[in-house]
Amino acid sequence: MTRVVVTGAAGFIGSNIIRGLNARGITDIVAVDDMTQGDKFLNLRDLRIDDYVDADSFYPIFAEGGFGKVDAVFHEGACSDTMEQDGKYMMDNNYAVSCGLFESCQERGTRLLYASSAAVYGGSETFRETPEFELPLNVYGYSKLLFDQRMRRACGPDFKRAKRQVAGFRYFNVYGPREQHKGRMASVAFHQFNQFRQQGKVKLFGEYGGYGPGQQMRDFVFVDDVVAVNLWFFDHPEKSGIFNLGTGRAQPFNDVALAVIDALHPGGVQDAATAVDLGLLEYIPFPDALRGKYQCYTQADLGALRAVGCEHQFADVATGVAKYMAALSKA
């Protein structure tokens, strides 16, 4: 029987990975998380796992082989708050813990599939998995980059020195079900769903960084696609490396807003200007706290992902957000 570990199991991507594993009939899953925020249990209550272990207890037990033969670890556990200023806390959680887990996995013959982030690119205008484009704007992005760099040194530039599969995924702007616990770090689609329900309109940042209102562009990726790519690598243990995980298609925030409005407002609207005129869309001043720390444009280069044979086709914003709004409306 296949046994896997998912860290950050009660979080957004971790719980969706468990859902994807369950859909394949895999239930021998050790779920690892910190449940201090108790309402995260909602992400696990409909899933099938073998055991739950607190994050503080898991890592030393795993290092000693306390969970028996583990085929793979999906390492999603980290501090994902890009505005967290406590650098010591960030480096302990996102770098030191990951380094120890990597060493344990190599020693125990366990594959490691881990969450990196598009935040490693920061102020770059090119989003390719090579060092010259890695310019993080905050300590979160740096913590993720430092672990990627550690993997390059430990596994070699082609990752062939790894004893078992090591695959890192640079997630772009992920949205979808099971992110309700994330507060300010939840996706713009989630916040806009709640704004529309409460106020009858959605809000976006106004002009900033040379972009007009709502025209800043991101690579928005639906969480089902993130799970599908993780599971593709799970099916291909011979594939290792660091890979972008986005759609390869930048779209403006206005597209997200219009997709939300189309799903929640009878008849929808054709464009952002019409939505503003109808009072369905409001632009708000760009916050001072984000100035100089905000990526106005991201678009995943999928060259490395395609080169290893992963041909997964990603949903665009209109398709993914429509599915997400339907799921939120049923909740």
XYZ file of C-alpha atoms in Angstrom:
331
model
C 0.000 0.000 0.000
C 1.208 3.504 -0.844
C 1.845 5.660 2.229
C 2.308 9.410 1.853
C 2.761 12.380 4.139
C 1.191 15.767 3.484
C 2.505 18.687 5.530
C 0.320 21.764 5.745
C -2.435 19.187 5.408
C -5.192 21.387 6.831
C -4.122 24.302 4.660
C -5.310 25.352 1.236
C -3.125 23.370 -1.157
C -2.339 20.553 1.278
C -5.999 19.676 1.818
C -6.675 19.794 -1.915
C -3.773 17.394 -2.523
C -5.316 14.998 0.008
C -8.617 15.314 -1.838
C -6.806 14.424 -5.079
C -5.114 11.434 -3.452
C -8.427 10.258 -1.997
C -9.971 10.412 -5.480
C -7.367 7.817 -6.485
C -8.229 5.605 -3.535
C -5.133 6.584 -1.538
C -6.034 6.968 2.133
C -2.864 5.853 3.930
C -1.975 9.488 4.504
C -0.232 11.056 7.485
C -1.612 14.593 7.743
C 0.765 17.073 9.398
C -0.156 20.587 10.472
C -0.380 23.112 13.302
C -4.030 23.330 14.304
C -3.649 26.350 16.578
C -6.127 28.012 14.218
C -8.843 25.517 15.038
C -11.208 26.249 12.172
C -8.725 24.696 9.738
C -10.241 21.334 10.691
C -12.983 22.187 8.187
C -10.516 21.426 5.390
C -9.995 17.881 6.695
C -13.394 16.785 7.907
C -14.569 15.350 4.554
C -11.232 13.723 3.719
C -9.850 10.265 4.519
C -6.497 10.077 6.273
C -4.726 7.440 8.352
C -3.339 9.748 11.029
C -2.930 13.371 12.081
C 0.340 14.526 13.664
C 1.174 17.961 15.000
C 3.958 19.680 13.086
C 6.066 20.145 16.219
C 6.103 16.382 16.774
C 6.315 15.106 13.203
C 9.774 16.043 11.953
C 11.956 14.329 14.609
C 9.746 11.210 14.555
C 9.945 11.032 10.758
C 13.730 11.451 10.853
C 13.944 8.368 13.074
C 11.726 6.292 10.793
C 8.764 6.386 13.144
C 6.182 6.284 10.345
C 7.596 3.256 8.576
C 8.039 3.197 4.809
C 6.790 6.481 3.334
C 6.729 6.696 -0.447
C 6.474 10.470 -0.763
C 6.104 13.683 1.209
C 4.050 16.518 -0.245
C 5.583 19.409 1.699
C 3.064 22.265 1.705
C 3.611 23.373 5.292
C 5.101 26.868 5.620
C 4.361 30.436 6.590
C 2.691 31.767 3.442
C 2.031 35.315 4.644
C 4.002 37.461 2.201
C 3.628 40.464 4.536
C 5.125 38.718 7.582
C 8.059 40.838 8.780
C 9.525 38.432 11.364
C 12.470 37.145 9.360
C 13.634 34.686 12.026
C 10.207 33.064 12.177
C 10.036 32.918 8.367
C 13.482 31.377 7.955
C 12.886 28.826 10.707
C 9.564 27.707 9.221
C 10.260 27.937 5.501
C 13.963 27.177 5.274
C 15.350 25.312 8.297
C 12.403 22.913 8.617
C 12.500 22.171 4.884
C 16.251 21.499 4.962
C 15.832 18.996 7.776
C 12.943 17.313 5.978
C 15.000 16.993 2.796
C 17.827 15.288 4.662
C 15.371 12.910 6.341
C 13.705 12.058 3.027
C 17.023 11.304 1.351
C 18.092 9.122 4.254
C 14.792 7.247 4.393
C 14.403 6.779 0.629
C 11.326 9.018 0.484
C 10.442 11.258 -2.439
C 9.982 14.976 -1.730
C 7.539 17.160 -3.646
C 7.586 20.620 -2.129
C 5.989 24.047 -2.424
C 8.183 26.870 -3.604
C 6.704 30.170 -4.806
C 6.644 32.633 -7.687
C 7.581 35.197 -5.014
C 11.198 34.170 -5.667
C 11.042 36.254 -8.862
C 9.951 39.430 -7.074
C 10.921 42.429 -9.177
C 11.946 40.408 -12.225
C 10.144 40.749 -15.538
C 11.071 37.212 -16.627
C 9.747 34.166 -14.798
C 12.109 31.358 -15.699
C 13.710 28.932 -13.246
C 17.245 30.326 -13.491
C 19.166 32.430 -10.935
C 19.443 35.637 -12.962
C 15.669 36.156 -12.710
C 15.333 35.452 -8.975
C 14.922 38.800 -7.187
C 12.559 38.399 -4.192
C 10.959 41.535 -2.757
C 10.259 40.206 0.754
C 11.595 37.737 3.298
C 8.918 35.212 2.349
C 10.185 35.095 -1.231
C 13.765 34.936 0.004
C 13.013 32.001 2.339
C 11.597 30.058 -0.598
C 14.489 30.987 -2.868
C 17.087 29.962 -0.299
C 15.621 26.455 -0.083
C 15.526 26.176 -3.883
C 19.199 27.176 -3.914
C 19.953 24.574 -1.263
C 18.304 21.920 -3.429
C 20.388 22.969 -6.430
C 23.578 22.592 -4.403
C 22.571 19.307 -2.780
C 21.077 17.652 -5.864
C 23.197 19.217 -8.590
C 22.011 21.530 -11.374
C 20.255 18.630 -13.120
C 19.060 17.129 -9.773
C 20.709 13.803 -10.644
C 22.583 13.663 -7.338
C 19.308 13.238 -5.429
C 18.903 9.689 -4.124
C 15.146 9.966 -4.610
C 12.861 12.338 -6.513
C 12.993 15.975 -5.410
C 10.570 18.321 -7.180
C 9.862 21.917 -6.204
C 6.883 23.857 -7.544
C 6.862 27.624 -7.819
C 3.190 28.328 -7.287
C 1.838 31.454 -8.922
C -1.485 33.013 -7.796
C -3.465 29.974 -6.701
C -7.197 30.266 -6.012
C -9.965 27.803 -5.271
C -11.870 25.917 -2.554
C -10.457 25.372 0.969
C -8.702 28.733 1.347
C -11.318 30.304 3.638
C -8.985 30.221 6.674
C -6.258 32.314 5.065
C -7.577 35.761 5.977
C -5.822 38.547 4.084
C -3.714 35.998 2.181
C -6.743 34.366 0.546
C -7.112 34.941 -3.189
C -8.685 38.031 -4.691
C -11.498 35.808 -6.018
C -12.362 34.662 -2.478
C -12.378 38.218 -1.130
C -14.466 39.447 -4.036
C -17.046 36.714 -3.518
C -17.535 37.929 0.048
C -17.480 41.589 -0.963
C -20.201 41.007 -3.523
C -22.338 39.039 -1.083
C -21.996 41.743 1.598
C -21.832 44.965 -0.428
C -23.144 44.145 -3.893
C -19.804 45.098 -5.483
C -16.177 43.980 -5.737
C -13.033 46.025 -5.116
C -9.662 46.215 -6.844
C -6.523 48.300 -6.471
C -6.427 51.419 -8.593
C -3.565 52.713 -10.706
C -0.070 51.599 -9.664
C 3.276 50.682 -11.161
C 2.456 52.074 -14.586
C -0.713 49.994 -14.793
C -4.211 51.440 -14.941
C -6.910 50.535 -12.404
C -7.271 46.756 -12.164
C -4.803 46.279 -15.012
C -1.977 44.776 -12.961
C -1.542 41.265 -14.339
C -0.908 37.966 -12.600
C -0.773 34.322 -13.561
C -3.888 33.045 -11.776
C -3.968 29.244 -11.427
C -6.923 27.159 -10.231
C -6.076 24.827 -7.348
C -7.351 21.745 -9.217
C -4.595 22.361 -11.773
C -2.002 22.638 -8.999
C -3.125 19.275 -7.648
C -3.053 17.707 -11.113
C 0.574 18.742 -11.669
C 1.639 17.527 -8.210
C 0.028 14.171 -8.957
C 1.652 14.013 -12.409
C 5.043 14.196 -10.709
C 3.874 11.651 -8.142
C 3.206 9.344 -11.111
C 6.637 10.100 -12.604
C 9.183 9.489 -9.829
C 12.039 9.797 -12.304
C 11.333 13.516 -12.846
C 13.108 15.959 -10.528
C 13.871 19.683 -10.568
C 12.348 23.079 -9.869
C 9.309 23.991 -11.937
C 6.960 26.915 -12.375
C 3.370 26.010 -11.640
C 1.138 28.561 -13.285
C -0.931 28.720 -16.437
C 1.676 30.478 -18.545
C -0.937 33.159 -19.242
C -1.003 36.506 -17.394
C -4.445 38.056 -16.991
C -5.461 41.397 -15.428
C -7.190 41.544 -12.065
C -10.133 43.042 -13.942
C -10.663 39.608 -15.541
C -11.046 38.064 -12.094
C -13.500 40.768 -11.030
C -15.589 40.306 -14.179
C -15.637 36.518 -13.718
C -16.882 36.964 -10.144
C -19.556 39.445 -11.225
C -20.619 37.200 -14.122
C -21.125 34.353 -11.672
C -22.992 36.332 -9.016
C -24.837 39.130 -10.855
C -27.802 38.274 -13.105
C -26.800 38.884 -16.695
C -23.187 39.700 -15.863
C -21.348 42.603 -17.495
C -19.257 42.987 -20.632
C -16.323 45.055 -19.387
C -14.814 46.770 -16.362
C -16.015 50.257 -17.340
C -19.610 49.033 -17.429
C -19.153 47.314 -14.070
C -17.897 50.581 -12.578
C -20.830 52.540 -14.072
C -23.275 50.029 -12.588
C -21.630 50.238 -9.158
C -20.536 46.588 -9.320
C -16.794 47.344 -9.334
C -14.902 49.895 -7.257
C -11.233 50.828 -7.475
C -9.490 51.678 -4.219
C -6.148 53.478 -3.661
C -3.084 51.259 -3.756
C -1.981 50.646 -0.137
C 1.250 52.267 1.032
C 2.263 49.070 2.846
C 2.634 47.250 -0.480
C 4.526 49.902 -2.415
C 7.843 48.533 -3.622
C 6.914 45.010 -2.468
C 4.244 44.147 -5.017
C 4.509 42.162 -8.222
C 2.487 44.037 -10.840
C 3.069 41.363 -13.470
C 3.701 37.622 -13.310
C 3.542 34.973 -16.013
C 4.972 31.506 -15.587
C 7.432 30.303 -18.173
C 6.335 26.693 -18.672
C 9.353 25.627 -20.695
C 10.862 23.448 -17.952
C 7.514 21.851 -17.093
C 6.822 20.977 -20.721
C 10.399 19.764 -21.265
C 9.942 16.947 -18.724
C 6.741 15.838 -20.429
C 3.995 17.400 -18.312
C 1.404 18.591 -20.819
C -1.372 19.460 -18.363
C -3.732 22.083 -19.772
C -4.646 24.841 -17.334
C -7.996 26.570 -16.862
C -8.211 30.249 -17.723
C -9.632 32.770 -15.236
C -13.175 32.717 -16.638
C -13.380 28.921 -16.375
C -11.643 28.484 -13.032
C -13.363 31.357 -11.243
C -16.780 30.190 -12.472
C -16.128 26.763 -10.899
C -14.906 28.404 -7.711
C -17.896 30.711 -7.381
C -20.223 27.734 -7.851
C -18.401 25.884 -5.058
C -18.506 28.886 -2.705
C -22.197 29.434 -3.423
C -22.958 25.870 -2.315
C -20.971 26.126 0.917
